């Protein structure tokens, strides 16, 4: 068996390496002893492509199978003979063998090996067992059958050992392969193990251990690479809404599809259109999601209010970049690049991408990093499907990358870290709202991710892993709520900033009248309504209606509270000042009334509150009534 495998490798390897100087060599010249040219042989094995290595394994598989099938037939023949052997012949054979063994004093033999010139095996330790002919015959048959079985198993074990050595030579290469390339090696090895174990009759622990070790190394390397990639992409994220190509929508659709679960078997995600996408960019300095995703055109035009509080402002500057943040992968460029460049029809582009990603009839705005995370999660699901023995490990990896994404996003947006690493001049309401959408989307799909992954997790490990992934899901929910709270908090801080400047604005209200009172609101009222109007205008473009209502309801309450308190402290001594205050109050209340809300007073006024009470007490009327 060992010789057959060595000969197969020596003959096929030069052909597969495809070097002209070697491919022209004769068969005899190629038959180099592996022990003599070991280093050269190992180098050639490492230089093989994954496809070439699989071809070599396939050739070895066929040779081994042919030898084992023949060995199995011999084994069956010996078993038939032993079952039909006459007891008297068996006794005579044993006696002859024992006598010869005694004569050849000093000859070493195992209980299952044949002596050099004997026709029957030596039955070690049976010399004194002459109790009965039947016992001698039975022992004779048992030993021959045992040696017969051991011989076939030894052949299988030798084949396993040589196969494992071949895998071991390329141990540093296999973790870096793409999933399909690794699976081609994994699957042929599994088939080899199954076929040889069926003939040998025992489990090949050594080769199984090698395959499991390389599978884990593959998962570890792929996970580490993805962690590096997602960190780099997050650090470059500018939090600009991007269009969603249909490939990513297909992933999400498959996640929520009931066809994913078929009894106790999970059906693999069907997203072949991106199966060849290069996840790990060759240029780590410029990591991009490897799909042609262009920024959305819905982010044109920002406000112009400066002086952010805690490095955060509601409105960003016009200078924020809206350049393309996603590039096509090298593989897609080679296969479809020329055709895609020729596509200029806007309708055709619209069919291939959407401004939101739909999940269970809910649309989510997406950033570049969110799409990359989705692609990575689908990769983990694929690995889980094809490498079921590592399901528990993969769940741990998914939990880890989800934790990192959530934590890092919080640092960059809520913590304003993107101003240092991404070059953003400020963290605007748009940035916060988009981050909220990405976090909400991931939070929404976690239950399906969990359901798919846990189909193959052993029952003994499910409880702990379920707790881990549920804890991560809760962290996402808390993060989303904190972003919404931050939006309200920013509005409060902006409002307090404007209120601090209110006394200067009202200084001239009590001065002597030099004409008619202006019918326009003061700068204070204009700035406040502009800030609130910006939220009212921009948040619905990104957030869901329920979220917008909840945020703006809180904003309305803060405006009522802070502005009514500020107006109550003003010293109003002239009719002119009173009229100016009346105009400002009406103007601000009109803005608050326009905000979407389910809060309606008994008089039918939306978003009523303390400013209405102030209006009624000071002027005897209610604005908008």
Coordinates of C-alpha atoms in Angstrom, one line a residue:
X1 CA 0.0 0.0 0.0
X2 CA 2.8 2.4 0.9
X3 CA 4.7 1.7 -2.2
X4 CA 1.6 2.1 -4.4
X5 CA 0.8 5.5 -3.0
X6 CA 4.5 6.6 -3.3
X7 CA 4.6 5.5 -6.9
X8 CA 1.3 7.3 -7.7
X9 CA 2.6 10.5 -6.2
X10 CA 5.9 10.3 -7.9
X11 CA 4.2 9.7 -11.3
X12 CA 1.4 12.2 -11.1
X13 CA 3.0 15.1 -9.3
X14 CA 5.3 16.3 -12.0
X15 CA 2.4 16.3 -14.5
X16 CA 0.2 18.3 -12.1
X17 CA 2.9 20.8 -11.4
X18 CA 3.0 21.3 -15.2
X19 CA 6.6 22.3 -15.5
X20 CA 7.8 21.6 -19.1
X21 CA 11.1 20.2 -17.9
X22 CA 9.3 17.7 -15.7
X23 CA 6.3 17.0 -17.9
X24 CA 8.6 15.8 -20.6
X25 CA 10.4 13.4 -18.3
X26 CA 9.8 9.7 -18.7
X27 CA 7.9 7.7 -16.1
X28 CA 11.2 6.1 -14.8
X29 CA 12.8 9.5 -14.4
X30 CA 9.8 10.8 -12.5
X31 CA 9.8 7.8 -10.1
X32 CA 12.0 9.5 -7.5
X33 CA 12.2 8.0 -4.1
X34 CA 10.3 10.3 -1.7
X35 CA 12.8 9.8 1.1
X36 CA 15.7 10.9 -1.0
X37 CA 14.0 13.9 -2.6
X38 CA 11.7 14.7 0.4
X39 CA 12.2 18.4 0.5
X40 CA 11.7 18.7 -3.3
X41 CA 8.6 16.5 -3.1
X42 CA 7.1 18.7 -0.3
X43 CA 7.9 21.8 -2.3
X44 CA 6.1 20.4 -5.3
X45 CA 3.1 19.5 -3.3
X46 CA 2.9 23.0 -1.8
X47 CA 3.2 24.5 -5.3
X48 CA 0.2 22.6 -6.5
X49 CA -3.1 24.5 -6.9
X50 CA -5.9 23.3 -4.8
X51 CA -7.5 21.8 -7.9
X52 CA -4.3 20.0 -8.8
X53 CA -3.9 18.7 -5.3
X54 CA -7.5 17.3 -5.4
X55 CA -6.6 15.6 -8.7
X56 CA -3.6 14.0 -7.0
X57 CA -5.8 12.8 -4.1
X58 CA -8.4 11.4 -6.5
X59 CA -5.7 9.4 -8.3
X60 CA -4.4 8.1 -4.9
X61 CA -8.0 7.3 -3.9
X62 CA -8.5 5.1 -6.9
X63 CA -5.3 3.3 -6.4
X64 CA -6.0 2.7 -2.7
X65 CA -9.5 1.6 -3.4
X66 CA -8.4 -0.9 -6.0
X67 CA -5.9 -2.4 -3.5
X68 CA -8.3 -2.5 -0.7
X69 CA -11.1 -4.1 -2.8
X70 CA -8.6 -6.8 -3.8
X71 CA -7.6 -7.2 -0.1
X72 CA -11.2 -7.5 0.9
X73 CA -11.8 -10.2 -1.7
X74 CA -8.8 -12.2 -0.4
X75 CA -10.1 -11.7 3.2
X76 CA -13.5 -13.1 2.2
X77 CA -11.9 -16.1 0.5
X78 CA -9.8 -16.9 3.6
X79 CA -12.9 -16.6 5.7
X80 CA -14.8 -19.0 3.5
X81 CA -11.9 -21.5 3.6
X82 CA -11.6 -21.3 7.4
X83 CA -15.4 -21.7 7.8
X84 CA -15.3 -24.8 5.7
X85 CA -12.0 -26.3 7.0
X86 CA -12.3 -29.8 8.4
X87 CA -11.5 -30.0 12.1
X88 CA -9.1 -32.9 11.7
X89 CA -7.0 -31.0 9.1
X90 CA -7.0 -28.0 11.4
X91 CA -5.7 -30.1 14.3
X92 CA -3.0 -31.7 12.1
X93 CA -2.0 -28.3 10.8
X94 CA -1.6 -26.8 14.3
X95 CA 0.4 -29.8 15.5
X96 CA 2.7 -29.5 12.5
X97 CA 3.1 -25.8 13.1
X98 CA 3.9 -26.2 16.8
X99 CA 6.4 -28.9 16.1
X100 CA 8.2 -26.8 13.5
X101 CA 8.1 -23.8 15.9
X102 CA 9.7 -25.9 18.6
X103 CA 12.4 -27.1 16.2
X104 CA 13.2 -23.6 15.1
X105 CA 14.2 -22.4 18.6
X106 CA 15.0 -18.7 18.8
X107 CA 12.8 -17.7 15.8
X108 CA 10.8 -14.6 16.7
X109 CA 7.3 -14.3 15.5
X110 CA 4.1 -12.4 16.3
X111 CA 0.9 -14.2 17.1
X112 CA -0.5 -13.0 13.8
X113 CA 2.5 -13.4 11.4
X114 CA 3.3 -16.3 9.1
X115 CA 6.6 -18.1 9.5
X116 CA 8.9 -18.0 6.5
X117 CA 8.1 -21.4 5.1
X118 CA 5.0 -22.4 7.0
X119 CA 1.6 -22.6 5.4
X120 CA -0.3 -21.8 8.6
X121 CA 0.2 -19.1 11.3
X122 CA 2.1 -19.8 14.5
X123 CA -0.2 -20.0 17.4
X124 CA 1.9 -18.4 20.1
X125 CA 1.2 -19.5 23.6
X126 CA -0.8 -22.6 22.5
X127 CA 2.0 -25.1 22.9
X128 CA 0.7 -26.4 26.2
X129 CA -3.0 -26.2 25.2
X130 CA -3.7 -29.8 24.2
X131 CA -6.9 -30.2 26.1
X132 CA -8.9 -31.2 23.1
X133 CA -8.8 -31.3 19.3
X134 CA -11.9 -29.1 19.1
X135 CA -10.2 -26.4 21.1
X136 CA -7.1 -26.5 19.0
X137 CA -9.2 -26.3 15.8
X138 CA -11.3 -23.4 17.2
X139 CA -8.2 -21.5 18.3
X140 CA -6.6 -22.1 15.0
X141 CA -9.6 -20.6 13.1
X142 CA -9.8 -17.6 15.5
X143 CA -6.2 -16.7 15.1
X144 CA -6.2 -17.0 11.3
X145 CA -9.4 -14.9 11.1
X146 CA -8.0 -12.3 13.4
X147 CA -4.8 -12.0 11.5
X148 CA -6.8 -11.9 8.3
X149 CA -8.8 -8.9 9.6
X150 CA -5.7 -7.2 11.0
X151 CA -4.0 -7.4 7.6
X152 CA -6.8 -5.5 5.9
X153 CA -7.0 -2.9 8.6
X154 CA -3.2 -2.5 8.5
X155 CA -3.5 -1.7 4.8
X156 CA -6.2 0.9 5.5
X157 CA -4.2 2.4 8.3
X158 CA -1.2 2.7 6.0
X159 CA -3.3 4.5 3.4
X160 CA -4.7 6.8 6.1
X161 CA -1.2 7.6 7.3
X162 CA 0.1 8.5 3.8
X163 CA -3.0 10.6 3.1
X164 CA -2.7 12.4 6.3
X165 CA 1.0 13.2 5.5
X166 CA 0.0 14.7 2.2
X167 CA -2.5 16.9 4.0
X168 CA 0.1 17.8 6.5
X169 CA 2.6 19.0 3.9
X170 CA 0.0 21.6 2.9
X171 CA -1.2 22.4 6.4
X172 CA -0.2 26.1 6.1
X173 CA -1.9 26.5 2.7
X174 CA -5.3 25.0 3.3
X175 CA -6.6 27.6 5.9
X176 CA -6.1 30.3 3.3
X177 CA -8.2 28.7 0.6
X178 CA -11.7 29.8 -0.3
X179 CA -14.5 27.8 1.1
X180 CA -15.2 25.9 -2.1
X181 CA -11.5 25.1 -2.6
X182 CA -11.1 23.8 1.0
X183 CA -14.4 21.8 0.7
X184 CA -13.1 20.0 -2.4
X185 CA -10.2 18.7 -0.3
X186 CA -12.4 18.2 2.8
X187 CA -15.0 16.2 0.9
X188 CA -12.7 13.9 -1.0
X189 CA -11.0 13.2 2.3
X190 CA -14.3 12.4 3.9
X191 CA -15.2 10.1 1.0
X192 CA -11.8 8.4 1.3
X193 CA -12.3 7.9 5.0
X194 CA -15.8 6.5 4.6
X195 CA -14.7 4.1 1.8
X196 CA -11.6 2.8 3.5
X197 CA -13.2 2.5 6.9
X198 CA -16.0 0.4 5.4
X199 CA -13.5 -2.0 4.0
X200 CA -11.1 -1.9 7.0
X201 CA -13.9 -2.2 9.5
X202 CA -12.4 0.3 12.0
X203 CA -12.4 4.0 12.5
X204 CA -9.3 5.8 11.3
X205 CA -8.7 8.1 14.2
X206 CA -5.4 9.5 12.9
X207 CA -6.7 10.7 9.6
X208 CA -9.9 12.0 11.2
X209 CA -7.9 14.0 13.6
X210 CA -5.8 15.5 10.8
X211 CA -8.9 16.5 8.9
X212 CA -10.6 18.0 12.0
X213 CA -7.4 19.9 12.9
X214 CA -7.2 21.4 9.4
X215 CA -10.9 22.2 9.4
X216 CA -10.5 24.1 12.6
X217 CA -7.4 25.9 11.3
X218 CA -9.4 26.9 8.3
X219 CA -12.3 28.3 10.4
X220 CA -9.8 30.1 12.7
X221 CA -7.9 31.7 9.8
X222 CA -11.1 32.7 8.0
X223 CA -12.5 34.2 11.1
X224 CA -9.3 36.1 12.0
X225 CA -9.2 37.5 8.4
X226 CA -12.8 38.6 8.6
X227 CA -12.2 40.3 12.0
X228 CA -9.3 42.2 10.5
X229 CA -11.4 43.1 7.4
X230 CA -14.4 44.3 9.3
X231 CA -12.3 46.4 11.7
X232 CA -10.5 48.1 8.7
X233 CA -13.8 48.7 6.9
X234 CA -15.4 50.2 10.1
X235 CA -12.5 52.5 10.6
X236 CA -12.9 53.8 7.0
X237 CA -16.7 54.0 7.2
X238 CA -18.1 57.5 6.5
X239 CA -21.6 56.4 7.4
X240 CA -23.1 57.3 4.0
X241 CA -26.2 55.4 2.9
X242 CA -25.4 53.0 0.0
X243 CA -27.6 51.3 -2.5
X244 CA -28.2 47.6 -1.9
X245 CA -27.3 45.2 -4.8
X246 CA -29.7 42.4 -5.4
X247 CA -27.1 39.8 -4.3
X248 CA -27.3 41.1 -0.7
X249 CA -31.1 41.1 -0.9
X250 CA -31.0 37.5 -2.0
X251 CA -29.0 36.6 1.1
X252 CA -31.5 38.3 3.4
X253 CA -34.4 36.6 1.6
X254 CA -32.8 33.2 2.1
X255 CA -32.3 33.9 5.8
X256 CA -36.0 34.4 6.4
X257 CA -37.1 31.6 4.0
X258 CA -38.7 28.5 5.6
X259 CA -36.8 26.4 3.0
X260 CA -33.7 26.9 5.0
X261 CA -34.9 24.4 7.5
X262 CA -35.8 20.9 6.3
X263 CA -36.4 18.6 9.2
X264 CA -33.1 18.4 11.0
X265 CA -31.1 19.4 8.0
X266 CA -30.2 23.0 7.1
X267 CA -30.3 23.9 3.4
X268 CA -27.3 26.0 2.3
X269 CA -27.9 29.6 1.4
X270 CA -28.4 30.0 -2.3
X271 CA -26.4 33.0 -3.2
X272 CA -24.1 31.6 -5.9
X273 CA -24.0 35.0 -7.5
X274 CA -21.6 36.1 -4.8
X275 CA -20.0 32.8 -4.0
X276 CA -16.9 33.8 -5.9
X277 CA -16.7 37.2 -4.2
X278 CA -13.3 37.8 -2.7
X279 CA -14.0 38.6 1.0
X280 CA -10.4 39.3 1.9
X281 CA -9.0 42.2 0.0
X282 CA -5.5 41.9 -1.2
X283 CA -4.9 45.5 -0.2
X284 CA -5.6 45.7 3.5
X285 CA -5.0 49.4 3.4
X286 CA -8.1 49.9 1.3
X287 CA -10.6 47.3 2.5
X288 CA -13.9 47.4 0.6
X289 CA -17.0 45.3 0.3
X290 CA -16.4 43.2 -2.8
X291 CA -19.6 44.0 -4.7
X292 CA -20.4 46.9 -6.9
X293 CA -22.3 49.1 -4.4
X294 CA -22.6 52.8 -5.1
X295 CA -23.5 55.4 -2.5
X296 CA -27.2 56.4 -2.4
X297 CA -28.2 59.7 -3.9
X298 CA -30.5 60.4 -1.0
X299 CA -27.8 62.2 1.1
X300 CA -27.4 65.3 -1.0
X301 CA -27.4 68.6 0.9
X302 CA -26.7 69.0 4.5
X303 CA -27.5 71.8 6.9
X304 CA -25.0 74.5 8.0
X305 CA -25.3 74.8 11.8
X306 CA -21.9 74.6 13.5
X307 CA -20.5 74.5 17.0
X308 CA -21.3 70.9 17.9
X309 CA -21.7 69.7 21.5
X310 CA -19.4 66.9 22.5
X311 CA -18.0 66.8 19.0
X312 CA -21.5 66.0 17.8
X313 CA -23.9 68.2 15.8
X314 CA -27.3 67.8 14.2
X315 CA -26.3 69.1 10.9
X316 CA -23.0 68.4 9.0
X317 CA -21.1 70.5 6.5
X318 CA -21.3 70.5 2.7
X319 CA -17.7 69.3 2.5
X320 CA -18.5 65.7 3.7
X321 CA -17.5 63.3 1.1
X322 CA -20.1 61.3 -0.8
X323 CA -17.6 59.5 -3.0
X324 CA -18.0 55.9 -3.8
X325 CA -17.2 53.7 -0.8
X326 CA -17.5 50.3 -2.3
X327 CA -15.5 48.8 -5.1
X328 CA -16.0 45.7 -7.3
X329 CA -14.0 42.6 -6.4
X330 CA -11.1 41.5 -8.6
X331 CA -13.1 38.3 -9.4
X332 CA -16.2 40.2 -10.4
X333 CA -14.0 42.6 -12.4
X334 CA -12.5 39.7 -14.4
X335 CA -15.7 37.9 -15.1
X336 CA -18.2 40.7 -15.4
X337 CA -16.3 43.9 -15.3
X338 CA -16.4 44.8 -19.0
X339 CA -20.1 44.1 -19.3
X340 CA -20.9 46.0 -16.1
X341 CA -19.0 49.1 -17.4
X342 CA -21.2 49.1 -20.5
X343 CA -24.4 49.3 -18.4
X344 CA -25.5 52.9 -18.5
X345 CA -29.3 52.5 -18.6
X346 CA -30.7 54.0 -15.3
X347 CA -33.6 51.6 -15.3
X348 CA -31.4 48.6 -15.5
X349 CA -29.3 50.0 -12.7
X350 CA -32.4 50.5 -10.6
X351 CA -33.4 46.8 -11.1
X352 CA -30.0 45.6 -9.8
X353 CA -29.9 47.7 -6.6
X354 CA -32.3 49.3 -4.1
X355 CA -32.0 52.1 -1.7
X356 CA -33.0 49.8 1.2
X357 CA -32.6 46.2 2.1
X358 CA -35.9 44.4 2.8
X359 CA -36.3 42.0 5.7
X360 CA -39.7 40.7 6.6
X361 CA -41.4 43.5 4.7
X362 CA -39.4 46.2 6.5
X363 CA -36.8 48.3 4.7
X364 CA -33.5 49.3 6.2
X365 CA -31.0 51.9 5.0
X366 CA -27.5 50.3 4.8
X367 CA -24.0 51.5 5.1
X368 CA -21.0 49.8 3.5
X369 CA -20.0 48.1 6.8
X370 CA -23.4 46.6 7.2
X371 CA -23.4 45.0 3.9
X372 CA -20.0 43.5 4.5
X373 CA -21.1 42.1 7.9
X374 CA -24.1 40.5 6.1
X375 CA -21.9 38.9 3.6
X376 CA -19.6 37.6 6.3
X377 CA -22.5 36.2 8.3
X378 CA -23.7 34.3 5.2
X379 CA -20.1 32.9 4.9
X380 CA -20.3 31.6 8.4
X381 CA -23.6 30.0 7.7
X382 CA -22.1 28.3 4.6
X383 CA -19.2 27.0 6.7
X384 CA -21.6 25.8 9.3
X385 CA -23.5 23.9 6.7
X386 CA -20.5 22.2 5.1
X387 CA -18.5 21.7 8.3
X388 CA -21.1 20.5 10.7
X389 CA -18.5 19.1 13.1
X390 CA -17.4 22.7 13.9
X391 CA -20.9 24.2 14.4
X392 CA -20.2 25.1 18.0
X393 CA -16.9 26.8 17.0
X394 CA -18.7 28.7 14.3
X395 CA -21.4 29.9 16.7
X396 CA -18.6 31.3 18.9
X397 CA -17.0 33.0 15.9
X398 CA -20.4 34.6 14.9
X399 CA -20.9 35.8 18.5
X400 CA -17.4 37.3 18.5
X401 CA -17.8 39.2 15.2
X402 CA -21.3 40.4 16.2
X403 CA -19.9 41.7 19.5
X404 CA -17.0 43.5 17.8
X405 CA -19.2 45.1 15.2
X406 CA -21.6 46.4 17.8
X407 CA -18.9 47.7 20.1
X408 CA -16.8 49.3 17.4
X409 CA -19.8 51.0 15.8
X410 CA -20.7 52.4 19.2
X411 CA -17.2 53.8 19.6
X412 CA -17.2 55.3 16.1
X413 CA -20.6 56.9 16.1
X414 CA -21.9 57.4 19.6
X415 CA -18.4 58.0 20.8
X416 CA -17.5 60.2 17.8
X417 CA -14.4 58.0 17.1
X418 CA -15.1 58.3 13.4
X419 CA -13.9 61.9 13.5
X420 CA -10.4 60.7 14.3
X421 CA -10.2 57.5 12.2
X422 CA -12.5 58.3 9.2
X423 CA -11.9 62.0 9.0
X424 CA -15.5 63.1 9.5
X425 CA -15.7 66.7 10.6
X426 CA -18.7 66.0 12.8
X427 CA -21.1 63.3 13.7
X428 CA -24.5 64.4 12.3
X429 CA -28.0 63.3 12.9
X430 CA -27.8 61.5 9.6
X431 CA -24.8 59.5 10.7
X432 CA -26.6 58.5 13.9
X433 CA -29.7 57.6 12.1
X434 CA -27.9 55.4 9.6
X435 CA -26.0 53.7 12.3
X436 CA -29.3 53.0 14.0
X437 CA -30.6 51.4 10.9
X438 CA -27.6 49.1 10.5
X439 CA -27.8 48.1 14.1
X440 CA -31.6 47.6 13.9
X441 CA -31.1 45.4 10.8
X442 CA -28.5 43.2 12.4
X443 CA -30.7 42.9 15.6
X444 CA -33.6 41.9 13.4
X445 CA -31.8 39.1 11.6
X446 CA -30.0 37.6 14.7
X447 CA -33.0 35.2 15.5
X448 CA -32.8 33.7 12.0
X449 CA -29.0 33.4 12.2
X450 CA -29.3 31.7 15.5
X451 CA -32.0 29.3 14.2
X452 CA -29.9 28.3 11.2
X453 CA -26.6 27.8 13.1
X454 CA -28.1 25.9 16.0
X455 CA -29.5 23.1 13.9
X456 CA -26.1 21.4 14.0
X457 CA -25.0 22.4 17.4
X458 CA -24.9 19.4 19.9
X459 CA -27.6 19.5 22.5
X460 CA -25.1 19.5 25.3
X461 CA -23.7 22.9 24.1
X462 CA -26.8 24.6 23.0
X463 CA -27.8 26.2 26.4
X464 CA -24.6 28.1 26.9
X465 CA -24.4 29.2 23.3
X466 CA -28.0 30.3 23.2
X467 CA -27.3 32.5 26.2
X468 CA -24.3 34.1 24.5
X469 CA -26.0 35.0 21.3
X470 CA -29.2 36.2 23.1
X471 CA -26.9 38.5 25.2
X472 CA -25.4 39.9 22.0
X473 CA -28.9 40.5 20.6
X474 CA -29.8 42.4 23.7
X475 CA -26.7 44.5 23.3
X476 CA -27.8 45.5 19.8
X477 CA -31.2 46.6 21.1
X478 CA -29.7 48.7 23.8
X479 CA -27.3 50.3 21.3
X480 CA -30.1 51.2 19.0
X481 CA -32.1 52.8 21.9
X482 CA -29.0 54.7 23.0
X483 CA -28.6 56.2 19.5
X484 CA -32.2 57.4 19.6
X485 CA -31.7 58.8 23.0
X486 CA -28.5 60.5 21.7
X487 CA -30.6 62.2 18.9
X488 CA -32.9 63.6 21.5
X489 CA -30.0 64.6 23.8
X490 CA -28.3 66.4 20.9
X491 CA -31.5 68.4 20.3
X492 CA -31.6 69.3 24.0
X493 CA -28.0 70.5 24.0
X494 CA -28.6 72.5 20.9
X495 CA -31.7 74.1 22.4
X496 CA -29.8 75.0 25.6
X497 CA -27.1 76.5 23.5
X498 CA -29.6 78.8 21.8
X499 CA -31.4 79.6 25.1
X500 CA -28.1 80.9 26.5
X501 CA -28.1 83.5 23.8
X502 CA -31.7 84.5 24.3
X503 CA -31.1 87.3 26.8
X504 CA -29.0 89.2 24.3
X505 CA -31.7 88.8 21.7
X506 CA -34.4 90.2 24.0
X507 CA -32.4 93.1 25.3
X508 CA -33.8 95.4 22.7
X509 CA -37.4 94.2 23.1
X510 CA -38.0 96.5 26.1
X511 CA -36.3 99.5 24.4
X512 CA -38.2 102.5 23.0
X513 CA -40.5 101.9 20.1
X514 CA -39.1 103.2 16.9
X515 CA -41.7 101.9 14.5
X516 CA -44.0 99.0 14.0
X517 CA -43.2 95.7 15.7
X518 CA -41.7 93.3 13.2
X519 CA -44.0 90.5 12.2
X520 CA -41.1 88.1 11.8
X521 CA -39.9 85.8 14.6
X522 CA -36.6 86.5 16.4
X523 CA -33.3 84.8 15.5
X524 CA -33.8 82.6 18.5
X525 CA -37.1 81.2 17.3
X526 CA -35.7 80.8 13.7
X527 CA -32.7 78.8 14.9
X528 CA -34.8 76.6 17.1
X529 CA -37.3 75.8 14.5
X530 CA -34.6 75.2 11.9
X531 CA -33.0 72.6 14.1
X532 CA -36.3 70.9 14.8
X533 CA -37.3 71.2 11.2
X534 CA -34.1 69.5 10.1
X535 CA -34.8 66.5 12.2
X536 CA -38.4 66.5 11.0
X537 CA -37.2 66.5 7.4
X538 CA -34.2 64.2 7.5
X539 CA -35.1 61.5 10.0
X540 CA -38.0 60.0 8.0
X541 CA -35.7 59.5 5.1
X542 CA -33.6 57.1 7.2
X543 CA -35.5 55.8 10.2
X544 CA -38.8 54.0 10.4
X545 CA -42.0 55.9 11.1
X546 CA -42.5 54.5 14.6
X547 CA -38.9 55.5 15.5
X548 CA -39.3 59.0 14.0
X549 CA -42.5 59.5 16.0
X550 CA -40.9 58.4 19.2
X551 CA -37.9 60.6 18.8
X552 CA -39.8 63.7 17.7
X553 CA -42.3 63.2 20.5
X554 CA -39.5 63.5 23.0
X555 CA -38.0 66.5 21.1
X556 CA -41.4 68.2 21.3
X557 CA -41.6 67.6 25.1
X558 CA -38.1 69.0 25.6
X559 CA -39.0 72.1 23.6
X560 CA -42.1 72.6 25.6
X561 CA -40.2 72.3 28.9
X562 CA -37.0 74.3 28.2
X563 CA -38.5 77.1 26.1
X564 CA -41.4 77.7 28.5
X565 CA -39.0 77.9 31.4
X566 CA -36.7 80.3 29.5
X567 CA -39.6 82.5 28.4
X568 CA -41.0 82.6 31.9
X569 CA -37.8 84.1 33.2
X570 CA -37.7 86.9 30.6
X571 CA -38.5 90.4 31.8
X572 CA -41.2 91.7 29.5
X573 CA -41.9 95.4 30.4
X574 CA -43.4 96.9 27.1
X575 CA -46.2 96.0 24.7
X576 CA -43.5 95.7 22.0
X577 CA -41.6 93.1 24.0
X578 CA -44.9 91.3 24.7
X579 CA -45.7 91.2 21.0
X580 CA -42.3 89.9 20.1
X581 CA -42.6 87.2 22.7
X582 CA -46.1 86.3 21.4
X583 CA -44.7 86.0 17.8
X584 CA -41.8 83.7 18.9
X585 CA -44.1 81.5 21.0
X586 CA -46.6 81.1 18.1
X587 CA -43.8 80.4 15.6
X588 CA -42.2 77.7 17.8
X589 CA -45.6 76.1 18.7
X590 CA -46.4 76.0 15.0
X591 CA -43.2 74.0 14.4
X592 CA -44.0 71.7 17.3
X593 CA -47.5 71.2 16.0
X594 CA -46.2 70.0 12.6
X595 CA -44.2 67.1 14.1
X596 CA -45.7 63.7 13.7
X597 CA -47.1 62.4 16.9
X598 CA -49.9 60.3 18.4
X599 CA -50.1 62.8 21.3
X600 CA -53.2 64.8 20.8
X601 CA -54.9 67.0 23.5
X602 CA -58.6 67.1 24.3
X603 CA -58.8 70.2 22.1
X604 CA -57.4 68.2 19.2
X605 CA -54.0 69.9 19.3
X606 CA -51.1 67.6 18.5
X607 CA -48.0 67.7 20.7
X608 CA -49.5 70.1 23.3
X609 CA -47.5 70.8 26.4
X610 CA -46.1 73.4 28.8
X611 CA -45.5 76.0 26.1
X612 CA -49.2 75.9 25.4
X613 CA -49.9 76.5 29.1
X614 CA -47.4 79.4 29.1
X615 CA -49.2 80.9 26.0
X616 CA -52.6 80.6 27.7
X617 CA -51.4 82.1 31.0
X618 CA -49.4 85.0 29.4
X619 CA -51.6 85.8 26.5
X620 CA -55.0 84.2 27.3
X621 CA -55.0 82.2 24.1
X622 CA -53.5 79.0 22.6
X623 CA -51.6 79.0 19.4
X624 CA -53.2 77.0 16.6
X625 CA -56.6 76.8 18.4

